[in-house]
C-alpha cells in the first residue's frame, strides 16, 4: 500500500518500518517516499539513487536541513512491527523503530503539511548510513550536489530520547599487530608467541582511563576499547601474528590528525599500527542563531552525543548540526528494538511549533 501521509506520525512510522530497507535494499522505501511527496506544489524534488531531497523555495533568508536515513541493520525476526504495552508505556516494536524511521516519519509528515514554514526547509532522506562510509548517500550528495545540502542549520533525526544532542564524538579504528615465529606447540621454545606479545597492548587498554572533555559547554566522554582480537593458525602451532582491533571515540575538540597522533604515540611502541578508519567528530554548533532559537522554542537542554553520527558531515561543510529524534539510542540495532510512541508525537510537535 502507498504511504499515507495523512496518518498520525505513529502510524506512519509503522508503515515505513514495515517496508524492509536493510542497507542496499532502500529502493522500495525511496520509491514510496518519492511517490508520496511528488506533485506537492510547495516542494521541489530531486532523486539521486535511493536518496530523496524535497525542498521549499519561499525566498526565506534562512534555510534548515532536516535529514534522516532510510536503511536499517539486518532484520532478525523483528518485522512486521507490532504495538506492545510494557510497564504502562506504549511501544512500537520492531526493526527500525529506533534507528531511525520515527525521525523519518516525522520529517515526511511535516514536509507534506508545512506549506509555508518560517524558514526554507530541505527535507533529506538518504541511503546507506549503516554500512561503509564510502557508500553513504549523504557523503555522495556532498561530493556530487553540495548545493542541495546548503543551509544555516541542520537537524538529524537520529534517536536521542527526544533530547537535543549537539555535535558528536569522532571515531577511529585501528589494528595493533604483534609478530612472532611459528613453531610446533610441543617445542614452543623454538618459536615466538605473537599472542603473548600482545599482553602489553591489552594491559594498556585495561588500565587506560578515558578523558571527559568539555567542548563549548558540553562534556564529551571519550572511550578506548579493544573490540576484536585474532591470532593463531592451528591448535598445535605457536602463532606468528596477533591482531588487536581497537576503537577510539574521541571528543570533537580533537582533529582527526590529533586523535591519530595520540593513538600512535600510545601503541606504536607495542606493535605495528594499522589505521583502518577515521572520522572526525562535530563540535556542538549551539552558538549558531538558529540553534539557539531551536533550543529556546523546544525548551530542551542540549546534551552531548557520544556516538558518531552524520552531523559530522554537516559540520565538515560548515553547517552547525544537532541530533534530535524519538527513540532510546541504547535500543538501536537490538533485536527488541522499540520506541515509546509518545516520543514520536512529542518530537513532531516540537518541530512543527518551531517551523511554524
Tab-separated table of C-alpha atoms in Angstrom:
chain	number	residue	atom	x	y	z
A	1	UNK	CA	0.000	0.000	0.000
A	2	UNK	CA	1.208	3.555	-0.663
A	3	UNK	CA	2.350	5.653	2.287
A	4	UNK	CA	-0.487	7.595	3.894
A	5	UNK	CA	0.927	10.975	4.924
A	6	UNK	CA	-2.406	11.945	6.488
A	7	UNK	CA	-1.958	9.223	9.115
A	8	UNK	CA	-0.529	10.016	12.538
A	9	UNK	CA	3.257	10.083	12.799
A	10	UNK	CA	2.997	6.926	14.920
A	11	UNK	CA	1.074	5.038	12.251
A	12	UNK	CA	3.342	6.456	9.543
A	13	UNK	CA	6.340	5.145	11.480
A	14	UNK	CA	4.769	1.697	11.422
A	15	UNK	CA	4.116	1.905	7.674
A	16	UNK	CA	7.722	2.883	6.996
A	17	UNK	CA	9.197	0.242	9.305
A	18	UNK	CA	7.153	-2.489	7.637
A	19	UNK	CA	8.839	-1.678	4.316
A	20	UNK	CA	12.039	-3.653	4.880
A	21	UNK	CA	15.003	-1.494	3.897
A	22	UNK	CA	18.191	-3.143	5.108
A	23	UNK	CA	21.206	-1.282	3.696
A	24	UNK	CA	21.332	-1.842	-0.055
A	25	UNK	CA	17.604	-2.529	-0.201
A	26	UNK	CA	16.263	1.018	0.199
A	27	UNK	CA	14.728	1.304	-3.272
A	28	UNK	CA	11.156	0.329	-2.365
A	29	UNK	CA	11.004	2.799	0.513
A	30	UNK	CA	12.657	5.541	-1.565
A	31	UNK	CA	10.104	4.893	-4.330
A	32	UNK	CA	7.238	5.225	-1.838
A	33	UNK	CA	8.616	8.487	-0.438
A	34	UNK	CA	9.105	9.924	-3.917
A	35	UNK	CA	5.546	8.958	-4.836
A	36	UNK	CA	4.099	10.385	-1.621
A	37	UNK	CA	5.844	13.764	-1.911
A	38	UNK	CA	5.804	14.010	-5.703
A	39	UNK	CA	3.439	16.551	-7.172
A	40	UNK	CA	3.154	18.617	-3.998
A	41	UNK	CA	3.312	22.181	-5.324
A	42	UNK	CA	5.244	23.589	-2.359
A	43	UNK	CA	8.132	21.114	-2.775
A	44	UNK	CA	10.912	20.682	-5.333
A	45	UNK	CA	12.008	17.045	-5.575
A	46	UNK	CA	15.400	15.633	-6.517
A	47	UNK	CA	16.482	11.998	-6.550
A	48	UNK	CA	19.969	10.527	-6.547
A	49	UNK	CA	19.872	6.735	-6.458
A	50	UNK	CA	17.841	5.914	-3.352
A	51	UNK	CA	18.247	9.390	-1.862
A	52	UNK	CA	15.336	11.836	-1.966
A	53	UNK	CA	15.577	15.612	-1.468
A	54	UNK	CA	12.424	17.711	-1.062
A	55	UNK	CA	12.875	21.487	-0.729
A	56	UNK	CA	10.765	24.548	-0.172
A	57	UNK	CA	11.819	27.640	-2.104
A	58	UNK	CA	9.941	30.510	-0.480
A	59	UNK	CA	12.760	33.047	-0.588
A	60	UNK	CA	13.251	32.910	3.178
A	61	UNK	CA	16.571	34.411	4.350
A	62	UNK	CA	17.498	31.230	6.238
A	63	UNK	CA	17.372	27.527	5.410
A	64	UNK	CA	17.238	24.474	7.691
A	65	UNK	CA	18.183	20.955	6.556
A	66	UNK	CA	16.281	18.121	8.257
A	67	UNK	CA	17.705	14.701	7.411
A	68	UNK	CA	17.199	11.033	8.134
A	69	UNK	CA	18.492	7.758	6.743
A	70	UNK	CA	16.204	5.112	5.270
A	71	UNK	CA	18.287	1.987	5.856
A	72	UNK	CA	18.416	-0.346	8.839
A	73	UNK	CA	20.684	-3.100	10.049
A	74	UNK	CA	19.549	-6.650	9.131
A	75	UNK	CA	16.173	-7.922	10.325
A	76	UNK	CA	16.215	-10.718	12.889
A	77	UNK	CA	12.667	-11.879	13.454
A	78	UNK	CA	11.539	-8.352	14.356
A	79	UNK	CA	9.332	-7.460	11.387
A	80	UNK	CA	6.495	-6.812	10.878
A	81	UNK	CA	6.138	-4.272	13.656
A	82	UNK	CA	3.670	-4.602	16.497
A	83	UNK	CA	2.358	-2.487	19.351
A	84	UNK	CA	3.102	-3.581	22.911
A	85	UNK	CA	2.432	-2.125	26.359
A	86	UNK	CA	5.119	-2.642	28.954
A	87	UNK	CA	5.086	-1.087	32.411
A	88	UNK	CA	2.289	1.220	31.376
A	89	UNK	CA	4.257	2.518	28.367
A	90	UNK	CA	3.001	2.005	24.817
A	91	UNK	CA	5.744	0.882	22.425
A	92	UNK	CA	6.026	0.248	18.722
A	93	UNK	CA	8.282	-2.795	18.464
A	94	UNK	CA	10.411	-3.882	15.502
A	95	UNK	CA	13.429	-3.215	13.303
A	96	UNK	CA	13.885	0.466	12.532
A	97	UNK	CA	11.601	1.714	15.305
A	98	UNK	CA	14.590	3.400	16.952
A	99	UNK	CA	17.225	3.669	14.236
A	100	UNK	CA	15.750	5.727	12.705
A	101	UNK	CA	12.398	5.511	10.994
A	102	UNK	CA	10.431	7.509	13.591
A	103	UNK	CA	12.586	10.522	12.700
A	104	UNK	CA	11.956	9.848	9.014
A	105	UNK	CA	8.198	9.573	9.603
A	106	UNK	CA	8.076	12.874	11.484
A	107	UNK	CA	10.042	14.589	8.710
A	108	UNK	CA	7.814	13.107	5.999
A	109	UNK	CA	4.613	14.218	7.703
A	110	UNK	CA	5.901	17.739	8.282
A	111	UNK	CA	7.310	18.000	4.746
A	112	UNK	CA	3.820	17.314	3.410
A	113	UNK	CA	1.913	19.534	5.824
A	114	UNK	CA	4.124	22.599	6.393
A	115	UNK	CA	3.379	24.507	3.205
A	116	UNK	CA	4.751	27.842	4.432
A	117	UNK	CA	7.334	27.183	7.161
A	118	UNK	CA	9.015	30.137	8.852
A	119	UNK	CA	12.328	29.184	7.211
A	120	UNK	CA	13.031	27.402	3.953
A	121	UNK	CA	13.475	23.690	4.644
A	122	UNK	CA	15.395	20.974	2.854
A	123	UNK	CA	13.954	17.568	3.753
A	124	UNK	CA	16.551	14.883	3.073
A	125	UNK	CA	16.005	11.107	3.095
A	126	UNK	CA	19.178	9.164	2.304
A	127	UNK	CA	20.561	5.669	1.852
A	128	UNK	CA	23.438	3.509	3.121
A	129	UNK	CA	24.077	5.025	6.550
A	130	UNK	CA	24.533	1.720	8.371
A	131	UNK	CA	27.391	0.459	6.176
A	132	UNK	CA	30.813	1.560	4.935
A	133	UNK	CA	31.304	5.326	4.790
A	134	UNK	CA	32.150	5.295	1.080
A	135	UNK	CA	28.579	4.115	0.335
A	136	UNK	CA	26.848	6.756	2.462
A	137	UNK	CA	24.224	8.672	0.472
A	138	UNK	CA	24.787	11.893	2.368
A	139	UNK	CA	28.508	11.736	1.620
A	140	UNK	CA	27.717	11.023	-2.034
A	141	UNK	CA	25.490	14.094	-2.238
A	142	UNK	CA	28.196	16.216	-0.606
A	143	UNK	CA	30.518	15.172	-3.449
A	144	UNK	CA	28.098	15.489	-6.357
A	145	UNK	CA	25.490	18.117	-5.364
A	146	UNK	CA	26.736	20.058	-2.327
A	147	UNK	CA	24.298	22.840	-3.243
A	148	UNK	CA	21.448	20.561	-2.131
A	149	UNK	CA	22.983	20.367	1.350
A	150	UNK	CA	23.391	24.120	1.775
A	151	UNK	CA	21.793	25.538	4.909
A	152	UNK	CA	22.273	27.616	8.030
A	153	UNK	CA	21.457	24.815	10.460
A	154	UNK	CA	20.819	21.059	10.236
A	155	UNK	CA	18.833	18.596	12.318
A	156	UNK	CA	19.469	14.861	12.027
A	157	UNK	CA	16.524	12.794	13.247
A	158	UNK	CA	18.703	10.156	14.934
A	159	UNK	CA	17.326	8.652	18.127
A	160	UNK	CA	18.112	10.903	21.077
A	161	UNK	CA	15.263	10.101	23.501
A	162	UNK	CA	13.683	13.321	22.319
A	163	UNK	CA	16.615	15.363	23.641
A	164	UNK	CA	18.756	17.750	21.613
A	165	UNK	CA	22.247	16.305	21.311
A	166	UNK	CA	24.861	18.673	19.961
A	167	UNK	CA	27.655	17.535	17.671
A	168	UNK	CA	29.186	14.095	18.137
A	169	UNK	CA	32.367	12.311	19.092
A	170	UNK	CA	34.815	11.291	16.399
A	171	UNK	CA	35.620	7.628	15.804
A	172	UNK	CA	38.802	5.828	14.864
A	173	UNK	CA	39.551	2.133	14.321
A	174	UNK	CA	42.985	0.592	14.068
A	175	UNK	CA	44.859	-2.693	14.466
A	176	UNK	CA	47.826	-3.189	16.749
A	177	UNK	CA	49.738	-6.146	15.307
A	178	UNK	CA	52.344	-8.199	17.134
A	179	UNK	CA	54.620	-10.619	15.279
A	180	UNK	CA	56.297	-13.849	16.321
A	181	UNK	CA	57.697	-17.026	14.783
A	182	UNK	CA	55.780	-20.236	14.179
A	183	UNK	CA	56.805	-23.472	15.824
A	184	UNK	CA	55.219	-26.737	16.915
A	185	UNK	CA	53.487	-26.130	20.249
A	186	UNK	CA	55.307	-29.176	21.689
A	187	UNK	CA	58.562	-27.290	21.063
A	188	UNK	CA	57.315	-23.808	21.834
A	189	UNK	CA	60.794	-22.608	22.834
A	190	UNK	CA	61.743	-22.733	19.151
A	191	UNK	CA	59.170	-20.082	18.233
A	192	UNK	CA	57.962	-16.691	19.443
A	193	UNK	CA	54.336	-16.420	20.543
A	194	UNK	CA	52.707	-13.356	18.954
A	195	UNK	CA	49.630	-13.652	21.195
A	196	UNK	CA	51.775	-13.472	24.302
A	197	UNK	CA	53.460	-10.389	22.858
A	198	UNK	CA	50.051	-8.707	22.733
A	199	UNK	CA	49.774	-8.758	26.535
A	200	UNK	CA	51.190	-5.207	26.919
A	201	UNK	CA	48.608	-3.941	24.416
A	202	UNK	CA	45.745	-5.442	26.423
A	203	UNK	CA	47.257	-4.230	29.690
A	204	UNK	CA	47.424	-0.688	28.359
A	205	UNK	CA	43.811	-0.839	27.215
A	206	UNK	CA	42.590	-2.295	30.515
A	207	UNK	CA	44.379	0.383	32.541
A	208	UNK	CA	43.536	3.322	30.259
A	209	UNK	CA	41.275	5.969	31.804
A	210	UNK	CA	39.361	7.829	29.069
A	211	UNK	CA	39.045	11.580	29.359
A	212	UNK	CA	35.926	13.675	29.693
A	213	UNK	CA	36.451	16.777	27.580
A	214	UNK	CA	34.367	19.950	27.751
A	215	UNK	CA	33.586	21.363	24.314
A	216	UNK	CA	31.525	24.538	24.028
A	217	UNK	CA	29.832	23.869	27.353
A	218	UNK	CA	29.067	20.168	26.764
A	219	UNK	CA	31.043	17.304	28.297
A	220	UNK	CA	32.027	14.542	25.863
A	221	UNK	CA	33.134	11.214	27.315
A	222	UNK	CA	35.849	9.501	25.305
A	223	UNK	CA	36.224	5.722	25.057
A	224	UNK	CA	39.042	3.374	24.101
A	225	UNK	CA	38.266	-0.319	23.688
A	226	UNK	CA	39.573	-3.484	22.110
A	227	UNK	CA	36.621	-4.712	20.059
A	228	UNK	CA	38.143	-7.647	18.158
A	229	UNK	CA	41.131	-9.920	18.652
A	230	UNK	CA	42.524	-12.554	16.328
A	231	UNK	CA	45.610	-14.739	16.116
A	232	UNK	CA	46.801	-18.257	15.577
A	233	UNK	CA	46.593	-20.780	12.751
A	234	UNK	CA	46.079	-24.136	14.495
A	235	UNK	CA	45.754	-25.603	17.965
A	236	UNK	CA	49.243	-27.135	17.837
A	237	UNK	CA	51.144	-24.187	16.332
A	238	UNK	CA	52.752	-21.273	18.163
A	239	UNK	CA	51.156	-18.225	16.476
A	240	UNK	CA	53.266	-15.805	14.470
A	241	UNK	CA	50.696	-12.976	14.349
A	242	UNK	CA	48.127	-11.406	16.673
A	243	UNK	CA	45.815	-8.511	15.867
A	244	UNK	CA	44.007	-6.385	18.422
A	245	UNK	CA	41.354	-4.217	16.770
A	246	UNK	CA	40.808	-1.020	18.744
A	247	UNK	CA	38.057	1.599	18.604
A	248	UNK	CA	38.787	5.101	19.914
A	249	UNK	CA	35.875	7.511	20.369
A	250	UNK	CA	37.340	10.985	20.767
A	251	UNK	CA	35.954	14.375	21.730
A	252	UNK	CA	35.080	16.744	18.863
A	253	UNK	CA	37.673	19.243	20.085
A	254	UNK	CA	40.352	16.903	18.700
A	255	UNK	CA	41.031	16.882	14.989
A	256	UNK	CA	41.342	13.562	13.203
A	257	UNK	CA	45.102	14.129	12.919
A	258	UNK	CA	45.401	14.822	16.652
A	259	UNK	CA	43.444	11.678	17.520
A	260	UNK	CA	45.641	9.562	15.262
A	261	UNK	CA	48.839	11.055	16.681
A	262	UNK	CA	47.674	10.338	20.230
A	263	UNK	CA	46.923	6.684	19.462
A	264	UNK	CA	50.157	6.165	17.557
A	265	UNK	CA	52.138	7.540	20.499
A	266	UNK	CA	50.445	5.030	22.800
A	267	UNK	CA	50.548	1.901	20.660
A	268	UNK	CA	53.409	2.100	18.152
A	269	UNK	CA	55.956	1.156	20.847
A	270	UNK	CA	53.982	-2.079	21.380
A	271	UNK	CA	53.419	-3.303	17.830
A	272	UNK	CA	52.682	-2.411	14.253
A	273	UNK	CA	49.968	0.232	13.888
A	274	UNK	CA	47.492	-0.130	11.005
A	275	UNK	CA	44.855	2.581	10.641
A	276	UNK	CA	41.531	1.180	9.379
A	277	UNK	CA	39.011	4.007	9.664
A	278	UNK	CA	38.995	7.605	10.913
A	279	UNK	CA	36.062	10.039	11.013
A	280	UNK	CA	36.275	13.393	12.785
A	281	UNK	CA	33.568	14.460	15.190
A	282	UNK	CA	31.447	17.604	15.136
A	283	UNK	CA	31.518	20.481	17.582
A	284	UNK	CA	28.105	21.241	19.116
A	285	UNK	CA	27.444	24.332	16.991
A	286	UNK	CA	24.950	25.533	19.577
A	287	UNK	CA	26.085	29.140	19.319
A	288	UNK	CA	24.503	29.398	15.837
A	289	UNK	CA	21.430	31.679	15.900
A	290	UNK	CA	19.059	29.014	14.564
A	291	UNK	CA	20.384	26.510	17.080
A	292	UNK	CA	19.705	28.971	19.887
A	293	UNK	CA	16.198	29.591	18.557
A	294	UNK	CA	15.556	25.849	18.318
A	295	UNK	CA	16.682	25.301	21.914
A	296	UNK	CA	14.524	28.179	23.150
A	297	UNK	CA	11.464	27.089	21.167
A	298	UNK	CA	11.602	23.480	22.364
A	299	UNK	CA	12.564	24.281	25.946
A	300	UNK	CA	15.047	21.430	25.890
A	301	UNK	CA	18.547	21.427	27.343
A	302	UNK	CA	21.341	20.422	24.993
A	303	UNK	CA	23.323	17.266	25.704
A	304	UNK	CA	26.439	15.786	24.072
A	305	UNK	CA	26.253	12.965	21.512
A	306	UNK	CA	28.757	10.257	22.404
A	307	UNK	CA	28.335	8.136	19.287
A	308	UNK	CA	29.330	9.214	15.791
A	309	UNK	CA	26.518	10.392	13.516
A	310	UNK	CA	26.193	12.146	10.190
A	311	UNK	CA	26.021	15.535	11.907
A	312	UNK	CA	29.790	15.356	11.382
A	313	UNK	CA	29.234	15.535	7.618
A	314	UNK	CA	27.234	18.738	8.018
A	315	UNK	CA	29.867	20.146	10.368
A	316	UNK	CA	32.558	19.451	7.770
A	317	UNK	CA	30.542	21.595	5.342
A	318	UNK	CA	30.405	24.438	7.872
A	319	UNK	CA	26.769	23.779	8.833
A	320	UNK	CA	26.084	23.562	12.597
A	321	UNK	CA	24.033	20.451	13.309
A	322	UNK	CA	22.290	18.621	16.152
A	323	UNK	CA	20.699	15.215	16.680
A	324	UNK	CA	17.009	15.290	17.610
A	325	UNK	CA	14.718	12.305	17.274
A	326	UNK	CA	12.455	9.784	19.009
A	327	UNK	CA	13.808	6.587	20.493
A	328	UNK	CA	16.283	5.346	23.069
A	329	UNK	CA	19.647	5.025	21.271
A	330	UNK	CA	20.663	2.183	23.597
A	331	UNK	CA	17.995	0.057	21.866
A	332	UNK	CA	19.288	0.760	18.347
A	333	UNK	CA	20.234	-2.452	16.474
A	334	UNK	CA	18.837	-4.610	19.294
A	335	UNK	CA	16.523	-7.499	18.474
A	336	UNK	CA	13.953	-5.975	20.863
A	337	UNK	CA	14.255	-2.532	19.274
A	338	UNK	CA	11.206	-0.475	20.270
A	339	UNK	CA	10.143	3.142	20.678
A	340	UNK	CA	7.925	4.855	23.230
A	341	UNK	CA	5.257	6.206	20.885
A	342	UNK	CA	4.768	9.372	22.929
A	343	UNK	CA	8.282	10.416	21.902
A	344	UNK	CA	7.250	10.317	18.233
A	345	UNK	CA	4.379	12.757	18.705
A	346	UNK	CA	6.427	14.958	21.057
A	347	UNK	CA	9.231	15.329	18.510
A	348	UNK	CA	6.725	16.027	15.756
A	349	UNK	CA	5.020	18.733	17.805
A	350	UNK	CA	8.317	20.369	18.795
A	351	UNK	CA	9.468	20.608	15.193
A	352	UNK	CA	6.034	21.683	13.981
A	353	UNK	CA	5.820	24.503	16.555
A	354	UNK	CA	9.316	25.749	15.762
A	355	UNK	CA	8.986	25.607	11.977
A	356	UNK	CA	5.546	27.205	12.065
